PDB file of C-alpha atoms and ligand atoms in Angstrom:
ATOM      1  CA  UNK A  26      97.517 192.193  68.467  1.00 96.00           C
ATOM      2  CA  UNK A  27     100.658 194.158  68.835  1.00 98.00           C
ATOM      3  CA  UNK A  28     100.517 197.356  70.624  1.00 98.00           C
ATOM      4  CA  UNK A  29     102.961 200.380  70.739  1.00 98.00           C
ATOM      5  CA  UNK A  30     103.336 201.678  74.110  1.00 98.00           C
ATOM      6  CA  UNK A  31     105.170 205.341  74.991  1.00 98.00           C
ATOM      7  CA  UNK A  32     104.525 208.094  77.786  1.00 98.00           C
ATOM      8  CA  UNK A  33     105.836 211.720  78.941  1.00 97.00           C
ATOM      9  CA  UNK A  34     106.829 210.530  82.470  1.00 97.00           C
ATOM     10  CA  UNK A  35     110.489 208.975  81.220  1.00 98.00           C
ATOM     11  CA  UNK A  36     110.543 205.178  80.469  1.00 98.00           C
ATOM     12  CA  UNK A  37     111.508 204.038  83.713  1.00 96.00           C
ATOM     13  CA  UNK A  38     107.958 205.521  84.651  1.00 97.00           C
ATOM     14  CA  UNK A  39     105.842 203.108  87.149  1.00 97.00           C
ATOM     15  CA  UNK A  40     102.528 203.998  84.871  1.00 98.00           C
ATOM     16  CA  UNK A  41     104.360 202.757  81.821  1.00 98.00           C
ATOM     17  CA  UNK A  42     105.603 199.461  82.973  1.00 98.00           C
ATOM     18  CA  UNK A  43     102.049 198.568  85.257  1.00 98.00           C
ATOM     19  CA  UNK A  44     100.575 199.122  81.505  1.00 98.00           C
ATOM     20  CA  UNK A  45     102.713 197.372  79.742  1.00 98.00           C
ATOM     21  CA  UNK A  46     102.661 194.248  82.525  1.00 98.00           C
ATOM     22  CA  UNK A  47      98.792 194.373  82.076  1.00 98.00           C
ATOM     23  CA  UNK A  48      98.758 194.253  78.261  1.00 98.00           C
ATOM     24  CA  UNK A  49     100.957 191.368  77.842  1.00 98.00           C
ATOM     25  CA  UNK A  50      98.546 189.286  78.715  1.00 98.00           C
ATOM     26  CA  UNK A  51      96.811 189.636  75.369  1.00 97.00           C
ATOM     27  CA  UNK A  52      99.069 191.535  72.989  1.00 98.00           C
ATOM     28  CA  UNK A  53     102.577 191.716  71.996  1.00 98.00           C
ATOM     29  CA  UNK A  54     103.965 194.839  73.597  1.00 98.00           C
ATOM     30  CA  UNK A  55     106.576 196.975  72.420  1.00 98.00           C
ATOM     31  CA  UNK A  56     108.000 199.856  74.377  1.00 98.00           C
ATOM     32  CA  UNK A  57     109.188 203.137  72.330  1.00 98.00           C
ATOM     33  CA  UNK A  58     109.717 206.057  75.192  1.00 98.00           C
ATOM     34  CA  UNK A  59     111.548 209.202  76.519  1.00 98.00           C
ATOM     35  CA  UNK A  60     114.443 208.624  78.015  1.00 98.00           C
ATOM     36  CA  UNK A  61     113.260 211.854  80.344  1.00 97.00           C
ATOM     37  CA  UNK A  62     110.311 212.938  81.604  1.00 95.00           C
ATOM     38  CA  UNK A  63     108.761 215.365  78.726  1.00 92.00           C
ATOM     39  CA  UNK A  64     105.712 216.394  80.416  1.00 91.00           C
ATOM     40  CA  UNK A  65     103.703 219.534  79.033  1.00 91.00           C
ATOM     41  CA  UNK A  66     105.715 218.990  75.929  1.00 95.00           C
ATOM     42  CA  UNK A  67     102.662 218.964  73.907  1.00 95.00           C
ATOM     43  CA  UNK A  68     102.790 217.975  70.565  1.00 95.00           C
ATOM     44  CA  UNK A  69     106.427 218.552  70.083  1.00 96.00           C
ATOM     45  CA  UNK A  70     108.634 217.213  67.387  1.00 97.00           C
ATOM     46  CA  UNK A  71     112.243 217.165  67.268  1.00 97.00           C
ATOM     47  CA  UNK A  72     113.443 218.395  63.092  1.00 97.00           C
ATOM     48  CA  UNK A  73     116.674 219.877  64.392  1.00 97.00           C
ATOM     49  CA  UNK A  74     118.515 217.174  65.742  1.00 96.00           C
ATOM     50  CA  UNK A  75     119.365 213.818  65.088  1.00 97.00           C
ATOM     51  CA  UNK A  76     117.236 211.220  67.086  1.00 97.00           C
ATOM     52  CA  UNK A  77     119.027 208.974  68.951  1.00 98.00           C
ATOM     53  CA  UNK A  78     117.671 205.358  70.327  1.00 98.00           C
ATOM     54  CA  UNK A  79     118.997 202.688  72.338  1.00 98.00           C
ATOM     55  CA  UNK A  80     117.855 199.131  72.974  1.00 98.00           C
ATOM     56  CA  UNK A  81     117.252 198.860  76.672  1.00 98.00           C
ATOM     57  CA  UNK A  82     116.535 195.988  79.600  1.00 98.00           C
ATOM     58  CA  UNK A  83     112.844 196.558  79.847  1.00 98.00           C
ATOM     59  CA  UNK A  84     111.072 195.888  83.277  1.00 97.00           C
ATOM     60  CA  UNK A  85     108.581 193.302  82.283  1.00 97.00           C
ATOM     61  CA  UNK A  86     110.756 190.649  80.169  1.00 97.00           C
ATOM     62  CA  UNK A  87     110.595 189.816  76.959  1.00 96.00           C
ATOM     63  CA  UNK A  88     109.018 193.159  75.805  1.00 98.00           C
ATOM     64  CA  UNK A  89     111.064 195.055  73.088  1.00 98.00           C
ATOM     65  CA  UNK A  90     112.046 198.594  74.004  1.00 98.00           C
ATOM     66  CA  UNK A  91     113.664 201.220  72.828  1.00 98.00           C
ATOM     67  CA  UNK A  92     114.814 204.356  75.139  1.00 98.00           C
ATOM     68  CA  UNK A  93     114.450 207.682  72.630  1.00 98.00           C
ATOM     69  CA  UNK A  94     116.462 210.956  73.552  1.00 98.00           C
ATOM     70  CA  UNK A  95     113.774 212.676  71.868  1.00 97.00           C
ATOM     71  CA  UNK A  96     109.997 213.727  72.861  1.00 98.00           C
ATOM     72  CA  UNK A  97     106.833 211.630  73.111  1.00 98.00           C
ATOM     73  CA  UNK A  98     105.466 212.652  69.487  1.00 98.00           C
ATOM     74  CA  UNK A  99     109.125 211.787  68.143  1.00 98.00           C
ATOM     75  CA  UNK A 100     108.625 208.374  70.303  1.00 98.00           C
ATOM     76  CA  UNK A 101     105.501 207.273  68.369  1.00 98.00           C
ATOM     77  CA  UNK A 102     107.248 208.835  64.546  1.00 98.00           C
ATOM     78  CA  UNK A 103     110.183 206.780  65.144  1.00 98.00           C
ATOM     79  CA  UNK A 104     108.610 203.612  66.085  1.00 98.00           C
ATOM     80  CA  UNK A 105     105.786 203.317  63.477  1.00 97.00           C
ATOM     81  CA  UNK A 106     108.183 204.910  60.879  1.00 96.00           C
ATOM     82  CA  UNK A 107     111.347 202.708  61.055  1.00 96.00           C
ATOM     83  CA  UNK A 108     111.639 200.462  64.392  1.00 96.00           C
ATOM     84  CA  UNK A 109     108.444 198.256  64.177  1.00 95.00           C
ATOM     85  CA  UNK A 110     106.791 196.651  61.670  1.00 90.00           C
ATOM     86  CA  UNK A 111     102.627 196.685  62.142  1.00 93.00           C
ATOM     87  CA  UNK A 112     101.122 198.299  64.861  1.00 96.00           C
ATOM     88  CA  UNK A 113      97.423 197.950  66.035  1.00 97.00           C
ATOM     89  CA  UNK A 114      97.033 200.254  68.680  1.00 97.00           C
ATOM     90  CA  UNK A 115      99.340 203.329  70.061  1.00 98.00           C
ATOM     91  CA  UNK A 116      98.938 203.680  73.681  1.00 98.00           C
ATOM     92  CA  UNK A 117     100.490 206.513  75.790  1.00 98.00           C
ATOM     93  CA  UNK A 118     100.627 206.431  79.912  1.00 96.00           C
ATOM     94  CA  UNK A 119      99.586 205.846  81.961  1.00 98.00           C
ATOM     95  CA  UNK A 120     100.292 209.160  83.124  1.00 98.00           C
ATOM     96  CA  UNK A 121     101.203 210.233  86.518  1.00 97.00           C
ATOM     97  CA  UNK A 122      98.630 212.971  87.340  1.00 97.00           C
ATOM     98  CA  UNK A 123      95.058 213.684  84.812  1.00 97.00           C
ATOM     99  CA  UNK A 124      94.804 215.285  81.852  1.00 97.00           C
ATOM    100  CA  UNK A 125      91.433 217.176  82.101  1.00 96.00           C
ATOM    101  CA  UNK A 126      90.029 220.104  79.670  1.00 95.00           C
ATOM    102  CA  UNK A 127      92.787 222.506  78.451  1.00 94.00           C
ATOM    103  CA  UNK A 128      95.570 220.080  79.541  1.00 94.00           C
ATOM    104  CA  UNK A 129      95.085 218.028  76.514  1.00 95.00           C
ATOM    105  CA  UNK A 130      96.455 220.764  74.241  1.00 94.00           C
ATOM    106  CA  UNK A 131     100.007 220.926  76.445  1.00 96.00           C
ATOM    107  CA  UNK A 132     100.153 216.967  77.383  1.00 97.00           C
ATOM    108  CA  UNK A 133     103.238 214.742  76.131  1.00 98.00           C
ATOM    109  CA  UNK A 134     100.559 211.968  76.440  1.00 98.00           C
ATOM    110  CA  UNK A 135      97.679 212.998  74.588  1.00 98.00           C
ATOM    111  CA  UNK A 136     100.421 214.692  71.677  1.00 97.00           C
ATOM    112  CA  UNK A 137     102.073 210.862  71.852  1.00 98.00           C
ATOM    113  CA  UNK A 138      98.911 209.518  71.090  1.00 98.00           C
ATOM    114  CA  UNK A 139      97.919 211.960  68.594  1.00 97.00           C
ATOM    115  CA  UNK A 140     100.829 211.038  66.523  1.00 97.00           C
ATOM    116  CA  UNK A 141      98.687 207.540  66.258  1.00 97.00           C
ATOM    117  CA  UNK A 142      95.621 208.659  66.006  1.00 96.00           C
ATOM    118  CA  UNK A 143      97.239 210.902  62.614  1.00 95.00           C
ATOM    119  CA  UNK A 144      98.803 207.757  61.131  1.00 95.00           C
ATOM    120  CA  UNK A 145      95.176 206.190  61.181  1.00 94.00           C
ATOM    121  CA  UNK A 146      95.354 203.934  64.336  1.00 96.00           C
ATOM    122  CA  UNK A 147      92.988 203.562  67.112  1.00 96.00           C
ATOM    123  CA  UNK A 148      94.921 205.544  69.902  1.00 97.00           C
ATOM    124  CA  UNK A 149      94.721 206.432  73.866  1.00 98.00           C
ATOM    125  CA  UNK A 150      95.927 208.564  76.312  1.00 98.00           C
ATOM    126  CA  UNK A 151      95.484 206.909  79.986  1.00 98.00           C
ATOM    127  CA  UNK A 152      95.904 209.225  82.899  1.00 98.00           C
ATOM    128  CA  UNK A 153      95.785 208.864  86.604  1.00 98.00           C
ATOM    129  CA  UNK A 154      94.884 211.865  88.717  1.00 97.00           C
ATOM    130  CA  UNK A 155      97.561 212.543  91.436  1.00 94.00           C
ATOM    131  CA  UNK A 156      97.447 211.573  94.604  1.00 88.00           C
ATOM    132  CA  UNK A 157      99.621 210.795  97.786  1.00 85.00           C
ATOM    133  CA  UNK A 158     100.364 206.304  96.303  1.00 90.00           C
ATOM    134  CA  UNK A 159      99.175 205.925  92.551  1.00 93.00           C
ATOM    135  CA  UNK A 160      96.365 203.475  91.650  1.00 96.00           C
ATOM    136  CA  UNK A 161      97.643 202.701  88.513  1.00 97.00           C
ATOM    137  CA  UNK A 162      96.221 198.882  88.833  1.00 97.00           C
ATOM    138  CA  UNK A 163      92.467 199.865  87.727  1.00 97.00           C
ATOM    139  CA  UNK A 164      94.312 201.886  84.622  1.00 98.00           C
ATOM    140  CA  UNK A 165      96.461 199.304  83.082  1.00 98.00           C
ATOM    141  CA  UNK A 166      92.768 196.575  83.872  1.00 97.00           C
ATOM    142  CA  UNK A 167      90.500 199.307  81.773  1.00 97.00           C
ATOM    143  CA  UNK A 168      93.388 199.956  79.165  1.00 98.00           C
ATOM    144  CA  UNK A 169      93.472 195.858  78.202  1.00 98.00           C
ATOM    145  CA  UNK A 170      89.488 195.984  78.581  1.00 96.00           C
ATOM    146  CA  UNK A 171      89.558 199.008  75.650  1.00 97.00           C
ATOM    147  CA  UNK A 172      92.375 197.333  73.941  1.00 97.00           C
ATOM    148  CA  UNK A 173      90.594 194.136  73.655  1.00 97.00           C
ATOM    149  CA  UNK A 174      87.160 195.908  72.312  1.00 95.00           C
ATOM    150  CA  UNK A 175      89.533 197.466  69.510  1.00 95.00           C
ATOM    151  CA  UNK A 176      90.615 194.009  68.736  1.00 95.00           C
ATOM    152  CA  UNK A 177      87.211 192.866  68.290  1.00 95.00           C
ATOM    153  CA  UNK A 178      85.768 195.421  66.301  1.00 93.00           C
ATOM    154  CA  UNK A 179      83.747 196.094  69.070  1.00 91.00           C
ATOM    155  CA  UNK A 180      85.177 199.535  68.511  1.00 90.00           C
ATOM    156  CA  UNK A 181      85.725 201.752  65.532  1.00 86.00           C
ATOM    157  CA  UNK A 182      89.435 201.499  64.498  1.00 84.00           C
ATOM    158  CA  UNK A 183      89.633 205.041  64.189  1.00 88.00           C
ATOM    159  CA  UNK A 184      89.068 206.592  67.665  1.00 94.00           C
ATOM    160  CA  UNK A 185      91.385 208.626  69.874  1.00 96.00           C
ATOM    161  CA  UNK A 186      90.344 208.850  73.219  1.00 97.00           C
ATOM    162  CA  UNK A 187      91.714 210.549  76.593  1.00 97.00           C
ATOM    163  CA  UNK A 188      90.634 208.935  79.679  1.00 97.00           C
ATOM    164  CA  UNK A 189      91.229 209.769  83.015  1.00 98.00           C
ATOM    165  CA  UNK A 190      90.792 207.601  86.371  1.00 97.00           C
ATOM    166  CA  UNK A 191      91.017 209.311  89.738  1.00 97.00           C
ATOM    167  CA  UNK A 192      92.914 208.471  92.072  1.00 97.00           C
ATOM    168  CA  UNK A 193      91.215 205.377  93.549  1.00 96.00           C
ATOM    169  CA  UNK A 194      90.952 201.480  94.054  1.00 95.00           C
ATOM    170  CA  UNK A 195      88.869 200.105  92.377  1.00 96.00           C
ATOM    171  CA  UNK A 196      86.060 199.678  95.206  1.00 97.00           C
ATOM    172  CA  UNK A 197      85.842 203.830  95.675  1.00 97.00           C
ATOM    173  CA  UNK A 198      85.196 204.344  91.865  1.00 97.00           C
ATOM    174  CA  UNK A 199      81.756 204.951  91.052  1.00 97.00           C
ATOM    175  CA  UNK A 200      81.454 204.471  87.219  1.00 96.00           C
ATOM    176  CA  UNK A 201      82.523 205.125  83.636  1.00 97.00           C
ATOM    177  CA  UNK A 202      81.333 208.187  81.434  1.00 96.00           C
ATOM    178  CA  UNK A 203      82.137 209.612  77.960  1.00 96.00           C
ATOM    179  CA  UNK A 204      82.650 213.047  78.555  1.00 96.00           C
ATOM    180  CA  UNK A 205      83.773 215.965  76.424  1.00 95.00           C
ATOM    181  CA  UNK A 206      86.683 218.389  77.614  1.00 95.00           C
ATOM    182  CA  UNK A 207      85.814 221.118  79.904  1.00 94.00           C
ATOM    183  CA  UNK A 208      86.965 224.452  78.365  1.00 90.00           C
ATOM    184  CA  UNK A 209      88.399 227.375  79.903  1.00 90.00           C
ATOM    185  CA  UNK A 210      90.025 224.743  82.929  1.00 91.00           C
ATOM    186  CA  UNK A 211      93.320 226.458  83.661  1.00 93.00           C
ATOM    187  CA  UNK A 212      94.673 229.740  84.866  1.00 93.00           C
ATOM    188  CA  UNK A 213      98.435 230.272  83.213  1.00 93.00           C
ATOM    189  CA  UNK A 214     100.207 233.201  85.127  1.00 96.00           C
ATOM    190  CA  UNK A 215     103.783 234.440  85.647  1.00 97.00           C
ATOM    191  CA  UNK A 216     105.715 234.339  89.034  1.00 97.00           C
ATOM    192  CA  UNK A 217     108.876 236.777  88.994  1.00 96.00           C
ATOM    193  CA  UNK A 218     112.030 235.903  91.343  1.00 95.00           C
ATOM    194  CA  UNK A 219     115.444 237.023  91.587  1.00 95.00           C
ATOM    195  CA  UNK A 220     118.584 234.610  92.088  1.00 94.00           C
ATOM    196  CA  UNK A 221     120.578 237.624  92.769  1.00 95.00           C
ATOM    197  CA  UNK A 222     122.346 238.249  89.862  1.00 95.00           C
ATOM    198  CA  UNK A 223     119.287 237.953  87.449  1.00 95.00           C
ATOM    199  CA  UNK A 224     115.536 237.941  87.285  1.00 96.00           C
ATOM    200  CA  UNK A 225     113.565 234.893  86.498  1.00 97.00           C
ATOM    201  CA  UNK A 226     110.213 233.901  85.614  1.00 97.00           C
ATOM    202  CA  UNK A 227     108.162 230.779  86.494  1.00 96.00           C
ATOM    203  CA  UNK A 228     104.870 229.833  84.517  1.00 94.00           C
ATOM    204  CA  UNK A 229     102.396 228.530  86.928  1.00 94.00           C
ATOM    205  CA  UNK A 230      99.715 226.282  86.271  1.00 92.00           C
ATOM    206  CA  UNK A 231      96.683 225.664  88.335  1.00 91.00           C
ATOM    207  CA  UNK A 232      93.157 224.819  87.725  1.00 89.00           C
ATOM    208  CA  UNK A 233      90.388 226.808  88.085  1.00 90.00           C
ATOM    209  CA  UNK A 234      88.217 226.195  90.920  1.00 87.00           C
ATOM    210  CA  UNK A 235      84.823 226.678  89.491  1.00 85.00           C
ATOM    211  CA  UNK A 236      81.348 224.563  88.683  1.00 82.00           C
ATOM    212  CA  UNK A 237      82.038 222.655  85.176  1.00 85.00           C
ATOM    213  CA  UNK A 238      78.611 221.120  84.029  1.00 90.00           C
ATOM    214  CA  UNK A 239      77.737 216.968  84.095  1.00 91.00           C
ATOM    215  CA  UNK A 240      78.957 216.548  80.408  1.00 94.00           C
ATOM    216  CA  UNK A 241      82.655 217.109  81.122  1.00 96.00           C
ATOM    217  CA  UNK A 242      86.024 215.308  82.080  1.00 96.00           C
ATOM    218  CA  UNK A 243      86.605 217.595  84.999  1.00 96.00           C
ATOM    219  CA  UNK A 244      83.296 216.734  86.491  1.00 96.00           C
ATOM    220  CA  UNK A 245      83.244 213.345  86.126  1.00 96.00           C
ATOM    221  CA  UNK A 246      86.884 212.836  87.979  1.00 96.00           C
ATOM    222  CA  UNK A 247      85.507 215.213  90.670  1.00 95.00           C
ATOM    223  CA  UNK A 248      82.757 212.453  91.144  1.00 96.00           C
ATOM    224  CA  UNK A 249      85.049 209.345  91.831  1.00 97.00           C
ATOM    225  CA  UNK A 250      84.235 208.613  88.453  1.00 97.00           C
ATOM    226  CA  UNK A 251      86.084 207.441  85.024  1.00 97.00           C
ATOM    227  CA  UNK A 252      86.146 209.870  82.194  1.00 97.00           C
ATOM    228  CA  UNK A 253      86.628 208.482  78.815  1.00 97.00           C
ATOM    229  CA  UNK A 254      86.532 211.474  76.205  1.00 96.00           C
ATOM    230  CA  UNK A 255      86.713 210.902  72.335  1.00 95.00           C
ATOM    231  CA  UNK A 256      89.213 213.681  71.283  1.00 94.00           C
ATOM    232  CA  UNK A 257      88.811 215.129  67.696  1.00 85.00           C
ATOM    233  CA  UNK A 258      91.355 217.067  65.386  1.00 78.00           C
ATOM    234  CA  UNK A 259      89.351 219.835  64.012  1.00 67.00           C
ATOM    235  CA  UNK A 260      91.792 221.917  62.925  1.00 62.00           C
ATOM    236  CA  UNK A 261      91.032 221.583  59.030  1.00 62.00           C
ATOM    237  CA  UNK A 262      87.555 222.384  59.348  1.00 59.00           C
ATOM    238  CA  UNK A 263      85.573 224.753  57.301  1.00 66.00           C
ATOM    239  CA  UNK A 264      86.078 228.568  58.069  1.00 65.00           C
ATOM    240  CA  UNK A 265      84.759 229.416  61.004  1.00 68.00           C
ATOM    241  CA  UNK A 266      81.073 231.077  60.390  1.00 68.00           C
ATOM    242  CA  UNK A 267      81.825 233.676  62.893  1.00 78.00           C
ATOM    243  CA  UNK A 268      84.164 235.952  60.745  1.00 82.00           C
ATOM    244  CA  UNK A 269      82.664 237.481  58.140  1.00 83.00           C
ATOM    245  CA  UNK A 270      83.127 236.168  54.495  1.00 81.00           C
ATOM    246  CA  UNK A 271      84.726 239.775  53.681  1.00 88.00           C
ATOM    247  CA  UNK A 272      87.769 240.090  55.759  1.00 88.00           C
ATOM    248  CA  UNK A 273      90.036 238.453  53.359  1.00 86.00           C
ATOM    249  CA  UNK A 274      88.876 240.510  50.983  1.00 91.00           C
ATOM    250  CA  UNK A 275      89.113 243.537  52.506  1.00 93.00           C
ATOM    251  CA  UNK A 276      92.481 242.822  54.297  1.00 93.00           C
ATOM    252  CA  UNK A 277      94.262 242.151  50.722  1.00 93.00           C
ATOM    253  CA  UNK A 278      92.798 245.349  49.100  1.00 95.00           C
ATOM    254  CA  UNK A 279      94.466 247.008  52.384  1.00 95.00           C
ATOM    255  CA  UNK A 280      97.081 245.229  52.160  1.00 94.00           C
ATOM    256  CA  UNK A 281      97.579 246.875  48.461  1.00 96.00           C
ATOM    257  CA  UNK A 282      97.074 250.179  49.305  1.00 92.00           C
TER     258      UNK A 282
HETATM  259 MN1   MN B 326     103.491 213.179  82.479  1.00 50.74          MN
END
């Protein structure tokens, strides 16, 4: 099995190489990553300037890598496009901090893996919840254990799933569930500041502290447990039944008048 790994967290990242370490003991690995940390880039994809990669030393020998001045989207492009042959799996993390409900629409990690999931590979995004040390042990053991079920047919080849650990060893973590995303899980607002010459602006970023019911990713972290949610691209679905079958209609005979 041979097995693409990337990240948003830079590829000097602990998560990355603890990953990679663990899945070398069943697949060829080859590394394809930021050369900076990209996180909340999202889905991003670099069409106005040149890509450029290097060859680099990787931490675990004898695994192939290539550092990519580009983001984690361009990462996962680049290497199924042009620097490796056949990939089985795209894996992205393991992330330093979770990537719970409306974080998966900003993430570098879940848009790496996307890129995967689009190119009609089984894909992941692995995320540890933050903390004062990182577990990332328990991550990189459940990431082999999912890697080998894909090998095996155990699972279907076309899945793309997010899954979050919390912060834990092993012994504190209560379980596994599939979850779906919790919705409506962040607050974005604006802090204003002055330098002294000129006014600036920081986003902020902070979840919401409110119930979420049993079914979702936020929950299950908040109960020492593993969330594994499949992640869907729904974008090219039918019309939405909730707009009315006239407004195109009607907004191209305005549009006329
Ligand atoms: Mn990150």
């Amino acid at each position: 099995m041979k097995v693409l790994v990337t990240n948003d967290d830079g590829i000097f990242a602990q998560g990355l190489w603890t990953l990679v370490k663990e899945l070398t003991n069943i697949a060829q690995v080859v590394v394809v990553a930021p050369d900076r940390e990209q996180s909340a880039i999202g889905t991003a994809v670099t069409l106005h300037q040149p890509l450029r990669v290097q060859k680099v030393s990787p931490l675990v020998p004898g695994v192939e890598t290539y550092s990519v001045e580009g983001t984690p989207a361009d990462c996962v492009i680049l290497a199924l496009g042009k620097l490796i042959n056949k990939i089985d799996l795209v894996v992205s993390g393991i992330n330093h901090g979770a990537n719970l409900g409306d974080d998966v629409s900003i993430s570098g990690t879940v848009g790496a893996a996307l890129q995967g999931y689009l190119r009609g590979l089984p894909a992941l995004a692995i995320s540890v919840a933050l903390g004062e040390s990182l577990h990332l042990d328990t991550a990189a053991k459940l990431t082999l254990l999912l890697a080998k079920k894909i090998d095996r047919g155990v699972l279907p080849t076309n899945i793309f799933l997010n899954v979050n650990l919390p912060n834990l060893p092993l012994a504190k973590i209560k379980g596994a569930k599939l979850t779906r995303l919790a919705s409506k899980s962040h607050t974005n607002t604006v802090e204003e500041g002055d330098d002294g010459k000129r006014k600036y602006y920081w986003l902020v970023r902070q979840k919401i502290n409110k119930a979420v019911d049993e079914e979702t990713d936020i929950w299950t972290i908040e109960q020492d447990s593993i969330s594994i949610t499949p992640l869907h691209t729904t974008l090219f679905n039918k019309p939405s039944p909730t707009i009315p079958d006239s407004l195109c209609s009607s907004l191209f005979q305005e549009l006329q008048q």
